[in-house]
Coordinates of C-alpha atoms in Angstrom, one line a residue:
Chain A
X1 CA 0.5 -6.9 18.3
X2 CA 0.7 -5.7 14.8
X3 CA -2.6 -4.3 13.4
X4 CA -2.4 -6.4 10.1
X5 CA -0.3 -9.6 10.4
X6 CA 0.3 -12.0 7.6
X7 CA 2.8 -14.7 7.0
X8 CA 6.1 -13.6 5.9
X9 CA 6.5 -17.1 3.8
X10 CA 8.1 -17.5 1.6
X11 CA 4.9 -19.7 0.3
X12 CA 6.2 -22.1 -2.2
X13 CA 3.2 -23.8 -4.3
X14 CA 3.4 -26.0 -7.4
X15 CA 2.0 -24.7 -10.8
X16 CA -1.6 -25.8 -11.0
X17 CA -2.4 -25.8 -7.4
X18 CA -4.2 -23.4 -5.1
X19 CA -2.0 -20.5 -3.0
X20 CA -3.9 -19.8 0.2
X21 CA -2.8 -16.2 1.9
X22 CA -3.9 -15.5 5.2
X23 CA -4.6 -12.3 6.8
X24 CA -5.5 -11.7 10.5
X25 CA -6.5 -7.9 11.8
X26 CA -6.7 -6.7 15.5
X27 CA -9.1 -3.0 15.5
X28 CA -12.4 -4.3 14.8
X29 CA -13.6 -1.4 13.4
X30 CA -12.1 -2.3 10.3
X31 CA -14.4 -2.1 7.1
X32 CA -12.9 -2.9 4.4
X33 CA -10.2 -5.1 3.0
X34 CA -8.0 -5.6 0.0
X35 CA -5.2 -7.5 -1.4
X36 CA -3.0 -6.0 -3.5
X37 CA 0.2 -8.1 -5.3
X38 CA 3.4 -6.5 -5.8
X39 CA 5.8 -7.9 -7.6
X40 CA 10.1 -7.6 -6.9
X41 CA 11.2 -4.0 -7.6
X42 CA 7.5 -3.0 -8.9
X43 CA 4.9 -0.6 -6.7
X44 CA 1.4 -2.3 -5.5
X45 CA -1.5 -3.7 -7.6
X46 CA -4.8 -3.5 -6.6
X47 CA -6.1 -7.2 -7.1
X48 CA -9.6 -7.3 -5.1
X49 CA -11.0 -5.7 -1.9
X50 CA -13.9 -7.1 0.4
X51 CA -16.4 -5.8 2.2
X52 CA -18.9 -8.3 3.6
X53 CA -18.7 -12.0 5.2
X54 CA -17.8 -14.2 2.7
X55 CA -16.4 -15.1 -0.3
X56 CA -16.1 -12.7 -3.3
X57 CA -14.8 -14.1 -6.3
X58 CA -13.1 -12.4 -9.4
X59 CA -11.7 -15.1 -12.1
X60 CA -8.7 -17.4 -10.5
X61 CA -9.3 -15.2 -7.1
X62 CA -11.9 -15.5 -4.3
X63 CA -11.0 -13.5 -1.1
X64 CA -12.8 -14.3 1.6
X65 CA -13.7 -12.5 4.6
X66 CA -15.1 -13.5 8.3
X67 CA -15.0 -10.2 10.7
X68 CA -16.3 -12.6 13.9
X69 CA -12.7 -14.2 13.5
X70 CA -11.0 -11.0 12.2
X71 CA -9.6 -12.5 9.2
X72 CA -9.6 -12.4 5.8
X73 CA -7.8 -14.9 3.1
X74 CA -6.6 -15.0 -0.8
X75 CA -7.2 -18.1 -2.3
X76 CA -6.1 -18.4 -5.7
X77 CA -6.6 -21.2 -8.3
X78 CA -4.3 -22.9 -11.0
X79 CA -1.5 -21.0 -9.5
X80 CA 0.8 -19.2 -12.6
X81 CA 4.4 -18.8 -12.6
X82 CA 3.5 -15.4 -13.1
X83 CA 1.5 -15.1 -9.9
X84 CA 4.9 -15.3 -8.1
X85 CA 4.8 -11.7 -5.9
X86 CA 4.4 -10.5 -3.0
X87 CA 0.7 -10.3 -1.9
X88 CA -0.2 -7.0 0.5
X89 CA -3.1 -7.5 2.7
X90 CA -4.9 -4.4 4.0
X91 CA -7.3 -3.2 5.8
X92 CA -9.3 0.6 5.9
X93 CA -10.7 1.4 9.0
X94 CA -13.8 3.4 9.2
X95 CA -13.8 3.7 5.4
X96 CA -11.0 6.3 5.9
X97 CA -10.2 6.9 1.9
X98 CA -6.4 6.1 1.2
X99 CA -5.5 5.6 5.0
X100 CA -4.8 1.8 4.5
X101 CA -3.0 -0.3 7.0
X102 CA -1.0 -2.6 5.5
X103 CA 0.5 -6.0 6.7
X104 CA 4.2 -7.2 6.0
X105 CA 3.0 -9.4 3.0
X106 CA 3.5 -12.6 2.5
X107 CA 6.1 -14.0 -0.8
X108 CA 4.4 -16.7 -2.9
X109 CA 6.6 -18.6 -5.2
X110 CA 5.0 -20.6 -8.0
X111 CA 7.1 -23.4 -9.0
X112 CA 6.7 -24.8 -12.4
Chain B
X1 CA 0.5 0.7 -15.8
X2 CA -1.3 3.5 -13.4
X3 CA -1.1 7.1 -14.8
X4 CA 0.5 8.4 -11.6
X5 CA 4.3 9.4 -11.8
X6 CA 7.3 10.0 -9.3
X7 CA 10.4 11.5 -9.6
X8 CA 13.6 11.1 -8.8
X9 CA 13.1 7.1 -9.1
X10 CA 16.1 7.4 -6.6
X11 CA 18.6 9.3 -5.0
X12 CA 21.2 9.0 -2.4
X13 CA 21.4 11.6 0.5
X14 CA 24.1 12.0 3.5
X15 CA 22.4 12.1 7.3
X16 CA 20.7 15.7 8.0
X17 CA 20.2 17.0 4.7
X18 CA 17.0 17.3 3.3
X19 CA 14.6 15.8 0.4
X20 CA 11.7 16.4 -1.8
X21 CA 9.7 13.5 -3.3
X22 CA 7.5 14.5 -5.8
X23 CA 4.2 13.1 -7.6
X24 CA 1.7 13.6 -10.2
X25 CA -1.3 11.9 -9.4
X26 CA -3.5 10.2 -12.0
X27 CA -6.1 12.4 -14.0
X28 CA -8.9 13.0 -12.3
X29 CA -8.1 11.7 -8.8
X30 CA -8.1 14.8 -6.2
X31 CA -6.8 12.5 -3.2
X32 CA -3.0 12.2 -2.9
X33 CA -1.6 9.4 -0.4
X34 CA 1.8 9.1 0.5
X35 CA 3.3 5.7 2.2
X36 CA 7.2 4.5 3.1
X37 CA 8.5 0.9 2.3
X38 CA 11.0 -0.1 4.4
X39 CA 12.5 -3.5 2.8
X40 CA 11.1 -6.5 3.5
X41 CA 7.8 -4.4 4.9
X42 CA 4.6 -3.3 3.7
X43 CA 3.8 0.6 3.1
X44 CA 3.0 2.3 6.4
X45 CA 1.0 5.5 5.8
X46 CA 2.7 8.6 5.9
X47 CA -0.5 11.3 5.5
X48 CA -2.8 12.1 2.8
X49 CA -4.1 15.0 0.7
X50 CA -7.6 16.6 -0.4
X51 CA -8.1 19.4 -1.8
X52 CA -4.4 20.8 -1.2
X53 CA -5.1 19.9 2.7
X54 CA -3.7 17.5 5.3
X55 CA -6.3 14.9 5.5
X56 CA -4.9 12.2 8.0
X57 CA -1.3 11.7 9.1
X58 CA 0.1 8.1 10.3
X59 CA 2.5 7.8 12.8
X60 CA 5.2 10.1 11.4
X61 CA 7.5 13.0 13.0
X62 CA 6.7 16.3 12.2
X63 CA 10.1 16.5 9.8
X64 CA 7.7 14.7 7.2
X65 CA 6.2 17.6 5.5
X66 CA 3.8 17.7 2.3
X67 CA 1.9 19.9 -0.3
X68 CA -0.6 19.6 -2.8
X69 CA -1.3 21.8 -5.4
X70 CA -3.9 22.9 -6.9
X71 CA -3.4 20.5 -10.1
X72 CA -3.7 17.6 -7.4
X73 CA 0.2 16.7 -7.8
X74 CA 2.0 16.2 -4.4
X75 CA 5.5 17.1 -2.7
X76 CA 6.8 15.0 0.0
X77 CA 9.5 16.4 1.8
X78 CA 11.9 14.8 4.5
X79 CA 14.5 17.3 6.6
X80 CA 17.3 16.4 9.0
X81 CA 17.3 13.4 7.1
X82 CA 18.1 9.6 9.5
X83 CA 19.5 6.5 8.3
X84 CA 16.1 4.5 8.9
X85 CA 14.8 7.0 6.2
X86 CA 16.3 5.0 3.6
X87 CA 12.7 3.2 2.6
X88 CA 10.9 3.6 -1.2
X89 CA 8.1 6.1 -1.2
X90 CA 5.0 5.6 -2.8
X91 CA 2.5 8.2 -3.9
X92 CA -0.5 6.8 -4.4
X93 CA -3.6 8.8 -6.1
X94 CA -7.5 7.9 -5.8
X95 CA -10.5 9.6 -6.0
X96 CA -13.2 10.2 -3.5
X97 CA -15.9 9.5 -6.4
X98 CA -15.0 5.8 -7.4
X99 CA -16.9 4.5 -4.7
X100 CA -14.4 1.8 -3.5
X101 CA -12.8 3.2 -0.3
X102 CA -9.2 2.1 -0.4
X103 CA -8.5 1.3 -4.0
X104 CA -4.9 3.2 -4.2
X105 CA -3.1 3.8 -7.6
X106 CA 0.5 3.7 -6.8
X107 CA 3.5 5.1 -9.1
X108 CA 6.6 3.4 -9.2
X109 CA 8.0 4.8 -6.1
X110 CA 11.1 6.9 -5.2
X111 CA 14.1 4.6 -3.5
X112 CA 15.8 7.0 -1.2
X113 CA 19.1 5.6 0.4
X114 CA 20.6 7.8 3.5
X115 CA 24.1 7.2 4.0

């Protein structure tokens, strides 16, 4: 079992609508969590991280996080054209700085 | 556009030689993280620096080697290089004083091909 497992997709949403990326994690341990976009040919963007139960939102974004199930989500709203990337969850364990564990990331396509 | 830099953007190496990645992280970050991308993947951890130490090594063979220097900037070398090498490698920079564990500032990678 993989220690960050996400979709591969691709995810393929109309304009306008909401993208919903999932995110499931085995080591309970885990503190924190963050999504991080990267588009084709480009390195990873930070987009938002999460550290308590719940939702957390940050303009179009809300992340939300529920360690009983070991998951964590990306919901985003009136998807762009320009949110088309690959979203990277991942997950720090024991607040371990830069040590992140990354999943395989999932492709969203926004179709106009 | 983060302020940390890699060179070569990419190169193309024969089985068994050797390579050195190199970084400059963003100013004022003294943390320097270093992950592969194999394609199609997400980064997998390679180790990180503090302070010019090892601080933290993923699941990696030993003929993964890195420094920092004292200006925080970071070498990554590879020897006896193997085919599954072929990957882009990320530097990423942070800083133990921003107060949010985890937030990485990558460059723009290096894409090594080992033919």
């Amino acid at each position: 079992q993989k220690e960050v497992e996400q979709n591969s997709g691709p995810l393929s949403v109309p304009e306008g609508a909401i993208a919903s990326l999932n995110c499931t994690y085995s080591d309970r341990g885990s503190q924190s969590f963050f999504w991080y976009r990267q588009y084709s040919g480009k390195s990873p963007e930070l987009i938002m991280f999460i550290y308590s139960n719940g939702d957390k939102e940050d303009g179009r974004f809300t992340a939300q996080l529920n360690k009983a199930s070991q998951y964590v989500s990306l919901l985003i709203r009136d998807s762009q054209p320009s949110d088309s990337a690959t979203y990277l969850c991942a997950v720090n364990r024991y607040n371990q700085g830069g040590k992140l564990i990354f999943g395989q990331g999932t492709e969203l396509s926004v179709k106009p | 556009e983060t302020g940390v830099t890699q060179s070569p953007t990419h190169l193309i190496k024969t089985r068994g030689q050797q390579v050195t990645l190199r970084c400059s992280s963003q100013s004022g970050h003294n943390t320097v993280s270093w992950y592969q991308q194999a394609l199609g993947q997400g980064p997998q951890f390679i180790f990180q620096y503090y302070r010019e130490e090892e601080n933290g090594r993923g699941n990696f063979p030993p003929r993964f080697s890195g420094l920092q220097f004292p200006n925080y900037s970071s070498e990554l070398n590879v020897n006896a290089l193997e085919l599954d090498d072929s990957a882009l490698y990320l530097c990423a920079s942070s800083s133990a004083s921003t107060g949010v564990s985890g937030e990485l500032f990558f460059g723009e990678g290096s894409r090594l091909t080992v033919l």
